[in-house]
Amino acid sequence: MPFASIPQAEPVTRRDKRVIAAIGAVIVAVLAGVGIWAAAAPGSYGASSNGCITVNLPSTMGGSLVHACGGKAARLCADAYAGTGLAPRLFRPQCRLAGIAAPAGATATAP
């Protein structure tokens, strides 16, 4: 047994209070900094534009982010304009934002 009896509690000193306040202030400052950083730099993908698409799809583990540019984005958009279901419906608006139109002769269903 480390202690045969419980030791007496000691009162909190001014120094202890200052250390606790300083640690609390550091924690608040770090959380505020993380919050500001998250708001100012939300991510590297950003919104769909200039031939690049970014689509957030629902999946079994919550969500899946699909990001593609150039030829890959054009192929994904061509499949989306030709397909039906949830994924093509989510892709089509992002394809339009990226400036990727439906292939000639394709009939895009309503979004």
PDB file of C-alpha atoms in Angstrom:
ATOM      1  CA  MET A   1       0.000   0.000   0.000  1.00  0.00           C
ATOM      2  CA  PRO A   2       1.532   3.312  -1.028  1.00  0.00           C
ATOM      3  CA  PHE A   3      -0.275   5.345   1.621  1.00  0.00           C
ATOM      4  CA  ALA A   4      -1.256   4.001   5.011  1.00  0.00           C
ATOM      5  CA  SER A   5      -3.505   7.023   5.401  1.00  0.00           C
ATOM      6  CA  ILE A   6      -4.806   9.699   3.042  1.00  0.00           C
ATOM      7  CA  PRO A   7      -2.547  12.781   3.131  1.00  0.00           C
ATOM      8  CA  GLN A   8      -4.005  16.141   4.084  1.00  0.00           C
ATOM      9  CA  ALA A   9      -5.210  18.350   1.233  1.00  0.00           C
ATOM     10  CA  GLU A  10      -3.116  21.450   0.670  1.00  0.00           C
ATOM     11  CA  PRO A  11      -4.691  24.807  -0.159  1.00  0.00           C
ATOM     12  CA  VAL A  12      -4.274  26.161  -3.694  1.00  0.00           C
ATOM     13  CA  THR A  13      -1.612  28.869  -3.727  1.00  0.00           C
ATOM     14  CA  ARG A  14      -1.498  32.008  -5.890  1.00  0.00           C
ATOM     15  CA  ARG A  15       1.219  30.413  -7.991  1.00  0.00           C
ATOM     16  CA  ASP A  16      -0.964  27.352  -8.614  1.00  0.00           C
ATOM     17  CA  LYS A  17      -3.859  29.593  -9.655  1.00  0.00           C
ATOM     18  CA  ARG A  18      -1.595  31.501 -12.092  1.00  0.00           C
ATOM     19  CA  VAL A  19      -0.315  28.251 -13.628  1.00  0.00           C
ATOM     20  CA  ILE A  20      -3.876  26.956 -14.061  1.00  0.00           C
ATOM     21  CA  ALA A  21      -4.969  30.277 -15.623  1.00  0.00           C
ATOM     22  CA  ALA A  22      -1.971  30.282 -17.990  1.00  0.00           C
ATOM     23  CA  ILE A  23      -2.664  26.714 -19.118  1.00  0.00           C
ATOM     24  CA  GLY A  24      -6.333  27.603 -19.673  1.00  0.00           C
ATOM     25  CA  ALA A  25      -5.356  30.685 -21.702  1.00  0.00           C
ATOM     26  CA  VAL A  26      -2.988  28.619 -23.870  1.00  0.00           C
ATOM     27  CA  ILE A  27      -5.720  26.047 -24.536  1.00  0.00           C
ATOM     28  CA  VAL A  28      -8.231  28.770 -25.486  1.00  0.00           C
ATOM     29  CA  ALA A  29      -5.653  30.445 -27.767  1.00  0.00           C
ATOM     30  CA  VAL A  30      -4.852  27.157 -29.523  1.00  0.00           C
ATOM     31  CA  LEU A  31      -8.547  26.369 -30.054  1.00  0.00           C
ATOM     32  CA  ALA A  32      -9.185  29.888 -31.401  1.00  0.00           C
ATOM     33  CA  GLY A  33      -6.207  29.556 -33.754  1.00  0.00           C
ATOM     34  CA  VAL A  34      -7.440  26.208 -35.068  1.00  0.00           C
ATOM     35  CA  GLY A  35     -10.911  27.673 -35.582  1.00  0.00           C
ATOM     36  CA  ILE A  36      -9.563  30.666 -37.512  1.00  0.00           C
ATOM     37  CA  TRP A  37      -7.297  28.431 -39.610  1.00  0.00           C
ATOM     38  CA  ALA A  38     -10.185  26.077 -40.446  1.00  0.00           C
ATOM     39  CA  ALA A  39     -12.368  29.006 -41.523  1.00  0.00           C
ATOM     40  CA  ALA A  40      -9.640  30.693 -43.582  1.00  0.00           C
ATOM     41  CA  ALA A  41      -8.264  27.556 -45.311  1.00  0.00           C
ATOM     42  CA  PRO A  42     -11.141  25.060 -45.636  1.00  0.00           C
ATOM     43  CA  GLY A  43      -9.238  22.588 -47.802  1.00  0.00           C
ATOM     44  CA  SER A  44      -7.148  22.090 -50.880  1.00  0.00           C
ATOM     45  CA  TYR A  45      -9.948  20.983 -53.217  1.00  0.00           C
ATOM     46  CA  GLY A  46     -12.424  23.833 -52.912  1.00  0.00           C
ATOM     47  CA  ALA A  47     -15.455  24.245 -55.148  1.00  0.00           C
ATOM     48  CA  SER A  48     -15.878  22.751 -58.611  1.00  0.00           C
ATOM     49  CA  SER A  49     -14.563  25.102 -61.316  1.00  0.00           C
ATOM     50  CA  ASN A  50     -12.192  25.383 -64.278  1.00  0.00           C
ATOM     51  CA  GLY A  51     -12.466  21.745 -65.378  1.00  0.00           C
ATOM     52  CA  CYS A  52     -12.126  20.261 -61.885  1.00  0.00           C
ATOM     53  CA  ILE A  53     -14.993  18.670 -59.971  1.00  0.00           C
ATOM     54  CA  THR A  54     -15.354  17.988 -56.271  1.00  0.00           C
ATOM     55  CA  VAL A  55     -18.297  15.826 -55.198  1.00  0.00           C
ATOM     56  CA  ASN A  56     -19.175  14.625 -51.707  1.00  0.00           C
ATOM     57  CA  LEU A  57     -20.945  11.276 -51.987  1.00  0.00           C
ATOM     58  CA  PRO A  58     -22.687   9.440 -49.149  1.00  0.00           C
ATOM     59  CA  SER A  59     -21.060   6.119 -48.323  1.00  0.00           C
ATOM     60  CA  THR A  60     -21.159   3.415 -45.696  1.00  0.00           C
ATOM     61  CA  MET A  61     -18.626   5.185 -43.495  1.00  0.00           C
ATOM     62  CA  GLY A  62     -20.236   8.630 -43.675  1.00  0.00           C
ATOM     63  CA  GLY A  63     -18.998  10.297 -46.828  1.00  0.00           C
ATOM     64  CA  SER A  64     -16.616  10.025 -49.719  1.00  0.00           C
ATOM     65  CA  LEU A  65     -14.931  12.953 -51.453  1.00  0.00           C
ATOM     66  CA  VAL A  66     -14.366  12.574 -55.194  1.00  0.00           C
ATOM     67  CA  HIS A  67     -12.030  15.101 -56.823  1.00  0.00           C
ATOM     68  CA  ALA A  68     -10.957  14.953 -60.450  1.00  0.00           C
ATOM     69  CA  CYS A  69      -9.567  17.304 -63.072  1.00  0.00           C
ATOM     70  CA  GLY A  70      -9.118  17.256 -66.840  1.00  0.00           C
ATOM     71  CA  GLY A  71      -9.794  14.019 -68.703  1.00  0.00           C
ATOM     72  CA  LYS A  72     -10.805  12.069 -65.609  1.00  0.00           C
ATOM     73  CA  ALA A  73     -13.365  14.735 -64.698  1.00  0.00           C
ATOM     74  CA  ALA A  74     -14.695  14.712 -68.274  1.00  0.00           C
ATOM     75  CA  ARG A  75     -15.124  10.907 -68.154  1.00  0.00           C
ATOM     76  CA  LEU A  76     -16.869  11.060 -64.766  1.00  0.00           C
ATOM     77  CA  CYS A  77     -19.181  13.787 -66.058  1.00  0.00           C
ATOM     78  CA  ALA A  78     -19.971  11.866 -69.249  1.00  0.00           C
ATOM     79  CA  ASP A  79     -20.948   8.865 -67.111  1.00  0.00           C
ATOM     80  CA  ALA A  80     -23.013  11.142 -64.842  1.00  0.00           C
ATOM     81  CA  TYR A  81     -24.900  12.697 -67.764  1.00  0.00           C
ATOM     82  CA  ALA A  82     -25.660   9.204 -69.126  1.00  0.00           C
ATOM     83  CA  GLY A  83     -26.569   7.573 -65.811  1.00  0.00           C
ATOM     84  CA  THR A  84     -29.438   7.604 -63.378  1.00  0.00           C
ATOM     85  CA  GLY A  85     -29.470   7.294 -59.627  1.00  0.00           C
ATOM     86  CA  LEU A  86     -28.068   9.258 -56.731  1.00  0.00           C
ATOM     87  CA  ALA A  87     -24.397   9.539 -57.758  1.00  0.00           C
ATOM     88  CA  PRO A  88     -25.089  10.931 -61.256  1.00  0.00           C
ATOM     89  CA  ARG A  89     -27.587  13.397 -59.763  1.00  0.00           C
ATOM     90  CA  LEU A  90     -24.888  14.631 -57.372  1.00  0.00           C
ATOM     91  CA  PHE A  91     -22.220  14.803 -60.101  1.00  0.00           C
ATOM     92  CA  ARG A  92     -24.229  16.750 -62.724  1.00  0.00           C
ATOM     93  CA  PRO A  93     -24.440  20.135 -60.905  1.00  0.00           C
ATOM     94  CA  GLN A  94     -20.714  19.941 -60.104  1.00  0.00           C
ATOM     95  CA  CYS A  95     -19.957  19.170 -63.757  1.00  0.00           C
ATOM     96  CA  ARG A  96     -21.936  22.238 -64.814  1.00  0.00           C
ATOM     97  CA  LEU A  97     -20.033  24.380 -62.258  1.00  0.00           C
ATOM     98  CA  ALA A  98     -16.753  23.059 -63.665  1.00  0.00           C
ATOM     99  CA  GLY A  99     -17.839  24.009 -67.184  1.00  0.00           C
ATOM    100  CA  ILE A 100     -18.102  20.418 -68.419  1.00  0.00           C
ATOM    101  CA  ALA A 101     -21.221  20.149 -70.573  1.00  0.00           C
ATOM    102  CA  ALA A 102     -23.129  17.026 -71.505  1.00  0.00           C
ATOM    103  CA  PRO A 103     -21.673  15.235 -74.560  1.00  0.00           C
ATOM    104  CA  ALA A 104     -23.369  16.052 -77.877  1.00  0.00           C
ATOM    105  CA  GLY A 105     -26.430  13.902 -78.386  1.00  0.00           C
ATOM    106  CA  ALA A 106     -26.659  12.911 -74.708  1.00  0.00           C
ATOM    107  CA  THR A 107     -29.902  13.554 -72.925  1.00  0.00           C
ATOM    108  CA  ALA A 108     -29.254  14.628 -69.361  1.00  0.00           C
ATOM    109  CA  THR A 109     -32.048  13.806 -66.987  1.00  0.00           C
ATOM    110  CA  ALA A 110     -33.372  16.435 -64.625  1.00  0.00           C
ATOM    111  CA  PRO A 111     -31.069  17.091 -61.624  1.00  0.00           C
TER     112      PRO A 111
END
